Tab-separated table of C-alpha atoms in Angstrom:
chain	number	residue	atom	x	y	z
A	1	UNK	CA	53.920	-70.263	-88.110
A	2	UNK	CA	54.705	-71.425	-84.581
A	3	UNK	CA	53.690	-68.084	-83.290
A	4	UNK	CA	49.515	-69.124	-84.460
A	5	UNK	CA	47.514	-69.669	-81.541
A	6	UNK	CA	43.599	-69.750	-82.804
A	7	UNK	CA	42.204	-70.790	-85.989
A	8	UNK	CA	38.566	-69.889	-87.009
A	9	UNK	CA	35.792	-70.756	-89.431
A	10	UNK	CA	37.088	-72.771	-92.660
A	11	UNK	CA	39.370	-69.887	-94.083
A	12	UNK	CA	41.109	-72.704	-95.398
A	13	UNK	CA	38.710	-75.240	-96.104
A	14	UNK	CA	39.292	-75.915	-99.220
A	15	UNK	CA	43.419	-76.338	-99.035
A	16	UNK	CA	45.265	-79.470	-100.320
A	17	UNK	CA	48.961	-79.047	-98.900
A	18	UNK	CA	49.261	-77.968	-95.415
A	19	UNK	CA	52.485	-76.606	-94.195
A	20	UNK	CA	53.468	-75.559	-90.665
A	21	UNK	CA	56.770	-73.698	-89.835
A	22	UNK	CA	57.124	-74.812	-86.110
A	23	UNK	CA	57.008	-78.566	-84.723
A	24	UNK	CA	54.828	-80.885	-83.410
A	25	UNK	CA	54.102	-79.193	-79.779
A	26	UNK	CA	53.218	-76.063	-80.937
A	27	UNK	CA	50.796	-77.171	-83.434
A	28	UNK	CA	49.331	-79.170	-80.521
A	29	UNK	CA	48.218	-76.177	-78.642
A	30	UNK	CA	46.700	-74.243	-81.631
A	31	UNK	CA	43.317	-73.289	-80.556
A	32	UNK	CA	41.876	-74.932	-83.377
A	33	UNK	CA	37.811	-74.013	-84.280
A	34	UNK	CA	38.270	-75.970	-87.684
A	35	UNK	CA	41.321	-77.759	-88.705
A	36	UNK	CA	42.164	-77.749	-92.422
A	37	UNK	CA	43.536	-81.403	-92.304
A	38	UNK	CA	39.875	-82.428	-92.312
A	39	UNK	CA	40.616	-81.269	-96.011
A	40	UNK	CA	44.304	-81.558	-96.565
A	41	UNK	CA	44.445	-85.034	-94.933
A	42	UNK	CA	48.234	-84.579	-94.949
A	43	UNK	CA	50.548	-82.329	-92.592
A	44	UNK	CA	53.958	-80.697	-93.485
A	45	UNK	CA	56.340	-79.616	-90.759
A	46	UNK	CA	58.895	-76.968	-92.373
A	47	UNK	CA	57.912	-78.712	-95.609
A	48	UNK	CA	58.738	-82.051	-94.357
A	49	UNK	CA	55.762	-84.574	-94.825
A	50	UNK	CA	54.646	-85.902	-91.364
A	51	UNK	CA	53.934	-90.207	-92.306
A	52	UNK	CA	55.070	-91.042	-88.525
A	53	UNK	CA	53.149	-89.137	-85.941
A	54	UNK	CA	55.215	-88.440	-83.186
A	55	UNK	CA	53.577	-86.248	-80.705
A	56	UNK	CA	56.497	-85.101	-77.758
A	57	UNK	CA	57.233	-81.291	-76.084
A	58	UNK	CA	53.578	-80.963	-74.947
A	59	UNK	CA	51.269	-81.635	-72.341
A	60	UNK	CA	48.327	-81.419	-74.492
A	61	UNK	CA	46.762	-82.312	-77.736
A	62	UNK	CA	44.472	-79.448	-78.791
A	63	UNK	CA	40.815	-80.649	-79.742
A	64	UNK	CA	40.694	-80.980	-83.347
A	65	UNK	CA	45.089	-81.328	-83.773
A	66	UNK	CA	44.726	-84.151	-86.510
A	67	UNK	CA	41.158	-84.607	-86.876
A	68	UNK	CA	40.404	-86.239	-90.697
A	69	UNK	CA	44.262	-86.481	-91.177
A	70	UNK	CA	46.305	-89.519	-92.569
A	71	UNK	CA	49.984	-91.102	-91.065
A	72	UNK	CA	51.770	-94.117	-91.225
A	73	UNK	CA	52.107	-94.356	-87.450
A	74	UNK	CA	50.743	-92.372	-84.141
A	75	UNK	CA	52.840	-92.394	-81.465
A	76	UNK	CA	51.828	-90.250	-78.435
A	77	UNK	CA	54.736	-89.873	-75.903
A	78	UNK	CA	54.624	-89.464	-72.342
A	79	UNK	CA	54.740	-85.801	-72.260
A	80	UNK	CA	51.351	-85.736	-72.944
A	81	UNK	CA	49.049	-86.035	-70.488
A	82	UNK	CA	45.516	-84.589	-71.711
A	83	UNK	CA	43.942	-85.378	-75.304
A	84	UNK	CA	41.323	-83.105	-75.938
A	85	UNK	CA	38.110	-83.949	-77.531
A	86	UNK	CA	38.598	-84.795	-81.359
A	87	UNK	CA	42.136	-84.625	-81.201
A	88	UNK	CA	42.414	-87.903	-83.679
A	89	UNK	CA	38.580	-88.021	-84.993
A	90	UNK	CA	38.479	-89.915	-88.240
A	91	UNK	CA	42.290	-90.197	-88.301
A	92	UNK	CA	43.823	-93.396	-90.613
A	93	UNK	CA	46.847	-94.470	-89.641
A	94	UNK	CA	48.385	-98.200	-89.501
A	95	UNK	CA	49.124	-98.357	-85.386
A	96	UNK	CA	48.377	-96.354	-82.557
A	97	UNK	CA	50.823	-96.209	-79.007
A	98	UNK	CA	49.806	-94.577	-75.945
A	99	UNK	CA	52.917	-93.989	-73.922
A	100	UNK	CA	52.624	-93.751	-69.684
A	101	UNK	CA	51.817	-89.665	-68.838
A	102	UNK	CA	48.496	-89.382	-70.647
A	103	UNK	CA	46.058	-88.675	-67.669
A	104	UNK	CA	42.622	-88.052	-69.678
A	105	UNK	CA	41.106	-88.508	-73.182
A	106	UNK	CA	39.142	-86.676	-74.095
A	107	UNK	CA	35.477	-86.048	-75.463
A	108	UNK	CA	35.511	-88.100	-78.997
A	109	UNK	CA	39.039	-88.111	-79.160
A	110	UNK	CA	39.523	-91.151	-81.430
A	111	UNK	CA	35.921	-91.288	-82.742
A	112	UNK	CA	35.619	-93.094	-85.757
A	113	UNK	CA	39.499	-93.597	-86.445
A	114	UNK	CA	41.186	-96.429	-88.465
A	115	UNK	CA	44.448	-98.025	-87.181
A	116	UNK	CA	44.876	-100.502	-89.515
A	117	UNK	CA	47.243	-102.582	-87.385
A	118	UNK	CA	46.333	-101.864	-83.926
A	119	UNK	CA	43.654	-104.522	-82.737
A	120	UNK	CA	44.670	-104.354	-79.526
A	121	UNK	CA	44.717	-101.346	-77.296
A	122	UNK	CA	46.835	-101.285	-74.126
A	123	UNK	CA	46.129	-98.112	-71.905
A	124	UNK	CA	49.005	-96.492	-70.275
A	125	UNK	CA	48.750	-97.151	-66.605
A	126	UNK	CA	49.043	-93.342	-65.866
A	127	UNK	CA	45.495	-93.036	-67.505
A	128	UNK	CA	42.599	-91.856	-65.270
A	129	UNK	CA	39.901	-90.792	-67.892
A	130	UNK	CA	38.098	-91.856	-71.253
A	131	UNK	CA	35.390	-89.812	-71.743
A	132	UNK	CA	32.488	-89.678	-74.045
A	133	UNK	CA	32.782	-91.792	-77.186
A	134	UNK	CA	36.570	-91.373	-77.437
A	135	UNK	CA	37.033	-94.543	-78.981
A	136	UNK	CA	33.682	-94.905	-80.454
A	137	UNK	CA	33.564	-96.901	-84.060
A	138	UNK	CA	37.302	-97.569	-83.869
A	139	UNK	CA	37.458	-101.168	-84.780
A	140	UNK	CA	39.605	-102.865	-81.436
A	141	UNK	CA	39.066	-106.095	-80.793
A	142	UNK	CA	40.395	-105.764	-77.514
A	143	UNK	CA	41.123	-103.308	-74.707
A	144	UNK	CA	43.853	-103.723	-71.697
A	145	UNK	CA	42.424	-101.744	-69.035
A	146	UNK	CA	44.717	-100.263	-66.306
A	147	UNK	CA	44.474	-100.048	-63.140
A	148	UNK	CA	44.342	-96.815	-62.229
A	149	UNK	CA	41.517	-95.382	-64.230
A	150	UNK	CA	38.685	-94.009	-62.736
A	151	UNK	CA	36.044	-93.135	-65.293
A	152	UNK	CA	34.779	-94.354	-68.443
A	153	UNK	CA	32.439	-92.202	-70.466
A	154	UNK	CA	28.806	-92.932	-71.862
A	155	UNK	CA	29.584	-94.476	-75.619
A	156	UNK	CA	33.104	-94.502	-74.964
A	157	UNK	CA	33.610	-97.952	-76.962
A	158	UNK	CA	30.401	-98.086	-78.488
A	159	UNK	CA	30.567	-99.583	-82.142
A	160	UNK	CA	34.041	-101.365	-81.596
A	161	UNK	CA	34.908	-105.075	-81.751
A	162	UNK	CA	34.656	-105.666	-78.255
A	163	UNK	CA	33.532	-108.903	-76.988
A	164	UNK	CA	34.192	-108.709	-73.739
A	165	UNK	CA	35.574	-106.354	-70.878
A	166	UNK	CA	37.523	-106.693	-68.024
A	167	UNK	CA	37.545	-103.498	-65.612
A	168	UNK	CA	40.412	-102.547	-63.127
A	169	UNK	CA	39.129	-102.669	-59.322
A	170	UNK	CA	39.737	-98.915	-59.855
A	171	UNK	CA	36.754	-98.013	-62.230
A	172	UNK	CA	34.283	-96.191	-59.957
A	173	UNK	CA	32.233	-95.092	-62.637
A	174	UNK	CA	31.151	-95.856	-67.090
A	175	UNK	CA	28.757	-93.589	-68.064
């Protein structure tokens, strides 16, 4: 329910249908500890399957929100403006879009994810921080840097498709 605020251990660990009564915004701000959609792979909303990924009505993405969890589509809108580390680890999906307002991402935040369809990554120009490994294994062949951002964590696109890199006279510091 939308009134859950912390979720513990793996009392669920072993669950195959996952459904929330709230919305999107309050499930991003569950404290999560484990996430069952690392089992579940799927998330229902008030028993409506979630296949487009539409995060809106929150500033942040709690770390672990959709880690290990399938969707058509992940769109993050611009009233987000901190992913938290693991937020999307080992997420499939076919695209990924970053609307302008997210600020930082965090620790491992896309670590290992599949978007099928998303080769190239353009960062919102609002963006500051990628930290540690957040995009680490996810298969990009390219990145549009912004100007704007400041820091770029150790490992942050370690294992990608990257050929080459072109920084923003911005960047005052890559781990």
């Amino acid at each position: 329910p939308a009134t859950l605020k912390t979720t513990g251990g793996s009392a669920f660990s072993d669950i195959e249908k996952l459904n929330y009564t709230g919305n999107i915004g309050s499930w991003c701000n569950i404290d999560f500890k484990y996430n069952p959609l690392t089992t579940a792979k799927v998330l229902y909303i008030n028993d409506n399957l979630v296949t487009d990924l539409i995060v809106e009505g929150t500033e942040k993405i709690s770390a672990y929100a959709f880690k290990g969890a399938r969707f058509d589509n992940v769109i993050i809108k611009s009233s987000v403006k901190n992913i938290e580390p693991s937020a999307f680890e080992n997420v499939t999906a076919k695209t990924l879009t970053i609307e302008n307002g997210i600020t930082s991402i965090g620790t491992q935040a896309f670590k290992s994810a599949t978007f099928e369809n998303t080769k190239k990554l353009v960062l919102p120009s609002t963006l500051t921080t990628i930290s540690d490994e957040a995009f680490s294994g996810v298969l990009l062949d390219e990145v549009a840097f912004n100007e704007g951002l400041t820091t770029i964590g150790s490992e942050a696109f370690t294992g990608t498709n990257l050929t080459q890199a072109i920084f923003p006279s911005t960047l005052t510091e890559i781990g």
